[in-house]
mmCIF file of C-alpha atoms and ligand atoms in Angstrom:
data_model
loop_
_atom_site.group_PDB
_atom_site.id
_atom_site.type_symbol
_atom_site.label_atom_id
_atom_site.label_comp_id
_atom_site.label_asym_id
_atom_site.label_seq_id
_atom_site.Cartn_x
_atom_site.Cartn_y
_atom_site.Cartn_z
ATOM 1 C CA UNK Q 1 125.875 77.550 71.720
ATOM 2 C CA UNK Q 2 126.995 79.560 74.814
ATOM 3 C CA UNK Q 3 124.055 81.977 76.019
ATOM 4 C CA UNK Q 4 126.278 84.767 76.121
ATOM 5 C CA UNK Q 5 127.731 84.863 72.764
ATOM 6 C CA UNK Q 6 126.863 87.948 71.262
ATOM 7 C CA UNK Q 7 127.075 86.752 67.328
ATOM 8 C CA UNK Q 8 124.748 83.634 68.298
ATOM 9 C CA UNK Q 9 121.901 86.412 69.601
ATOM 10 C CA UNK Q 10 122.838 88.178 66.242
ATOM 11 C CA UNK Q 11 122.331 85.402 63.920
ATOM 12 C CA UNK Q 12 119.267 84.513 66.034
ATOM 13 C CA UNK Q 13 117.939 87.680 65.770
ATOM 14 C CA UNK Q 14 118.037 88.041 69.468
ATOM 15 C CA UNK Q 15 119.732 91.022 68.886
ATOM 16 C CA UNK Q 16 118.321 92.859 65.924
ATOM 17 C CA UNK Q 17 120.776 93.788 63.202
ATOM 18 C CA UNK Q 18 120.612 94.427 59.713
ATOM 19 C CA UNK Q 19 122.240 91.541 57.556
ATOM 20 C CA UNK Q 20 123.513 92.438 54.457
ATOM 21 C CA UNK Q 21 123.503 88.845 53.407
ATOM 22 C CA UNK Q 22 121.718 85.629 54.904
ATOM 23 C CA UNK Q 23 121.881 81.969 53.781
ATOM 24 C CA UNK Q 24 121.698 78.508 55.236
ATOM 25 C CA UNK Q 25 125.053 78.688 56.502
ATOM 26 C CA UNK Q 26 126.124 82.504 57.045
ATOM 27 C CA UNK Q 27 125.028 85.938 57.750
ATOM 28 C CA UNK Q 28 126.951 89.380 57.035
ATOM 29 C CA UNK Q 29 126.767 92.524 58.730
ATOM 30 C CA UNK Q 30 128.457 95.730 59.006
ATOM 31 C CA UNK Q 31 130.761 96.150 61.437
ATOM 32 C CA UNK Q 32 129.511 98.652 64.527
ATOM 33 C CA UNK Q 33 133.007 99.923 64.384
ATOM 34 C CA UNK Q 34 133.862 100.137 61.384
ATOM 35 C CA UNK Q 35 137.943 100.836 60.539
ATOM 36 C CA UNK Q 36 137.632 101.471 57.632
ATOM 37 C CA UNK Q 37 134.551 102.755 54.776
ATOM 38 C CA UNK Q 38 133.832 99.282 54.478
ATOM 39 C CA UNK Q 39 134.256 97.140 57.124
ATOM 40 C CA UNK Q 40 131.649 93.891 56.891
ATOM 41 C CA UNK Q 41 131.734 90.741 59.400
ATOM 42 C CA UNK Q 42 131.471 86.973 57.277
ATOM 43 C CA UNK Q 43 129.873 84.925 60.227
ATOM 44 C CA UNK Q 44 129.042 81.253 59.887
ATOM 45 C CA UNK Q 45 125.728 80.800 62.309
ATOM 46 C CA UNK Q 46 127.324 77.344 63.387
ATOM 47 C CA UNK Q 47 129.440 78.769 66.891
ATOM 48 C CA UNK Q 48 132.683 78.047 66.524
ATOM 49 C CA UNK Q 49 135.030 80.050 69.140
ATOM 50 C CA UNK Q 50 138.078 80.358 66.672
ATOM 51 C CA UNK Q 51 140.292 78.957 63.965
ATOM 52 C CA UNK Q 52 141.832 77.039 66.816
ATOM 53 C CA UNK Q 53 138.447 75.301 67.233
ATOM 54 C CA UNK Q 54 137.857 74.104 63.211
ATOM 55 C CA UNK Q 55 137.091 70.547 63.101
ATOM 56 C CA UNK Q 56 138.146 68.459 59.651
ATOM 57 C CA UNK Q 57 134.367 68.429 59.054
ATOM 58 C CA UNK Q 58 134.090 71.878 59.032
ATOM 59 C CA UNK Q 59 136.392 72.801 55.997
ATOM 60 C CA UNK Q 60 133.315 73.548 53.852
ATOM 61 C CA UNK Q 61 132.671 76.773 56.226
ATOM 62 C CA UNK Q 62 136.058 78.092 55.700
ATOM 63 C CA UNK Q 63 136.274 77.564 52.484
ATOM 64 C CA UNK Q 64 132.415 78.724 52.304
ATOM 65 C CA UNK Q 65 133.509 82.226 53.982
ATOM 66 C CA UNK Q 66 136.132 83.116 51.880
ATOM 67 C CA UNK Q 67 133.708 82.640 48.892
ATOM 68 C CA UNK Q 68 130.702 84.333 50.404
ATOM 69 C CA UNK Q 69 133.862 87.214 50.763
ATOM 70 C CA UNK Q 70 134.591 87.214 46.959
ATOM 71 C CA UNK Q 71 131.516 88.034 46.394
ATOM 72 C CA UNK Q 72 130.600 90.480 49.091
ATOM 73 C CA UNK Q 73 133.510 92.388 48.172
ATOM 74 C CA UNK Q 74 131.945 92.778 44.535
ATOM 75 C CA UNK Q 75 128.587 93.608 46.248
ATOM 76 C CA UNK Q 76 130.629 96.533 48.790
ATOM 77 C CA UNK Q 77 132.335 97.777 45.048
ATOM 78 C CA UNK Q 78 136.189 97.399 47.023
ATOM 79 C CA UNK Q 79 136.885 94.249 44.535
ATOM 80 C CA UNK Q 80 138.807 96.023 42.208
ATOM 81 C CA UNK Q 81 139.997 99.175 44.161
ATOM 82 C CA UNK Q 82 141.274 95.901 46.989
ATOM 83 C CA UNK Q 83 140.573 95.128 50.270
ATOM 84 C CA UNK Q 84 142.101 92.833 53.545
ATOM 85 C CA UNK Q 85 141.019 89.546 54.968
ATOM 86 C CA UNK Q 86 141.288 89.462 58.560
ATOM 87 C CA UNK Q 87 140.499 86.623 61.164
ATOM 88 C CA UNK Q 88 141.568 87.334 64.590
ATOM 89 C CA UNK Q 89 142.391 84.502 66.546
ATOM 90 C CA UNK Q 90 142.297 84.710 70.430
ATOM 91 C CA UNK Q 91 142.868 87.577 72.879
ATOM 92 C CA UNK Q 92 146.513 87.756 71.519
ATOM 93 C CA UNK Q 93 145.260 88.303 67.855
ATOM 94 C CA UNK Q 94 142.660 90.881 68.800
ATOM 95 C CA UNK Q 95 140.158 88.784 68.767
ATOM 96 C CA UNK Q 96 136.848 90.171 71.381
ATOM 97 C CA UNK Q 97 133.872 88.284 70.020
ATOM 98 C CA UNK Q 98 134.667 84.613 70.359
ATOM 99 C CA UNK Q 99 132.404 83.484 67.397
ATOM 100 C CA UNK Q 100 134.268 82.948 64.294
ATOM 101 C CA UNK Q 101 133.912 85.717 61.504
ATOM 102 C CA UNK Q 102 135.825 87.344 58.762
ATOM 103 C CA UNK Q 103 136.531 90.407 58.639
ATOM 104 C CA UNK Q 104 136.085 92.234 55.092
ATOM 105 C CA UNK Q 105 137.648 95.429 55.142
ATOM 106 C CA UNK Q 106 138.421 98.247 52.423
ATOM 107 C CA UNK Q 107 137.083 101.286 50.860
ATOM 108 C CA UNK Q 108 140.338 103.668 51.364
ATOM 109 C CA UNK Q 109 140.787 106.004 48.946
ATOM 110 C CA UNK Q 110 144.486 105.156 47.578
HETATM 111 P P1 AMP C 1 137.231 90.612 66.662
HETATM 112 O O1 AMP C 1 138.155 91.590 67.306
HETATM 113 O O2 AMP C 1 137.866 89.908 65.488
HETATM 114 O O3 AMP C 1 136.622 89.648 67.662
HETATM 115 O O4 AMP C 1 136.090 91.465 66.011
HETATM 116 C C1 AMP C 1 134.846 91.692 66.598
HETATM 117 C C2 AMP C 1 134.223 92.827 65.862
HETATM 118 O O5 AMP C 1 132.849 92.848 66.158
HETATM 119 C C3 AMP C 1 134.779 94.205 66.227
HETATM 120 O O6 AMP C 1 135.358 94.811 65.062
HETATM 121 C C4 AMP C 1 133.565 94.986 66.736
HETATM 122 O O7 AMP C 1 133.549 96.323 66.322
HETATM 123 C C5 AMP C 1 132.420 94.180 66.126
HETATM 124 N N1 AMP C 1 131.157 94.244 66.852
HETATM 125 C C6 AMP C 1 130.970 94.146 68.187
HETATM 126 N N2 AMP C 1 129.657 94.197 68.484
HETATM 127 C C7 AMP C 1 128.999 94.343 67.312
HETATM 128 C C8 AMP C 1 127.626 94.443 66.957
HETATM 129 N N3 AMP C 1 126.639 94.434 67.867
HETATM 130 N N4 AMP C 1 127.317 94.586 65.649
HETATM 131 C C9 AMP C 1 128.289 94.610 64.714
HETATM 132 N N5 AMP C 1 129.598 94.491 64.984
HETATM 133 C C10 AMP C 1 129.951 94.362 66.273
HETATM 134 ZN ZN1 ZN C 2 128.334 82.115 68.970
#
């Protein structure tokens, strides 16, 4: 794990932050700047820098995040009313915090 990744220090609890979910594998928090009335980060506590970086033995995270996101979107209420799936991949894709996470994001009043 590189010392200065900030996720690592989150899922740690180096950095204190309130998790909205916590198992083995993952940890979800809210996102500190939020774009939208729910904005939550999906963060595997294994560092992995991107998408680019997913070994074949690491499938079972991926698919692991996009279940953990079914279900967080039922716990955030946006299930039904929709919401986006967003990985950023590298500076080019937007991507600042070089620890893979998911973004869940929804909430808009449509
Ligand atoms: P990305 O652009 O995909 O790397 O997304 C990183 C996200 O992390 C951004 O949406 C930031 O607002 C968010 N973020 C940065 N620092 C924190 C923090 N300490 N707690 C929660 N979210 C953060
Ligand atoms: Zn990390």
């Amino acid at each position: 794990m590189p010392s200065d990744c900030l996720f690592c220090k989150i899922v740690n609890r180096e950095i204190p932050t309130e998790f909205l979910y916590e198992d083995d594998d993952f940890v979800v928090f809210r996102d500190i700047n939020p774009a939208a009335p729910v904005h939550v980060l999906l963060v595997p506590k294994k560092h992995i820098r991107s998408i680019n970086d997913l070994q074949k033995e690491e499938g079972p995270i991926v698919s692991g995040l996009f279940m953990l996101a079914k279900d967080m979107a039922k716990e955030q209420g946006v299930n039904t009313s929709g919401y986006k799936l967003l990985f950023n991949v590298e500076k080019g894709g937007g991507q600042v915090i070089f620890h893979l996470h998911l973004h869940l994001i929804g909430g808009w009043k449509r």
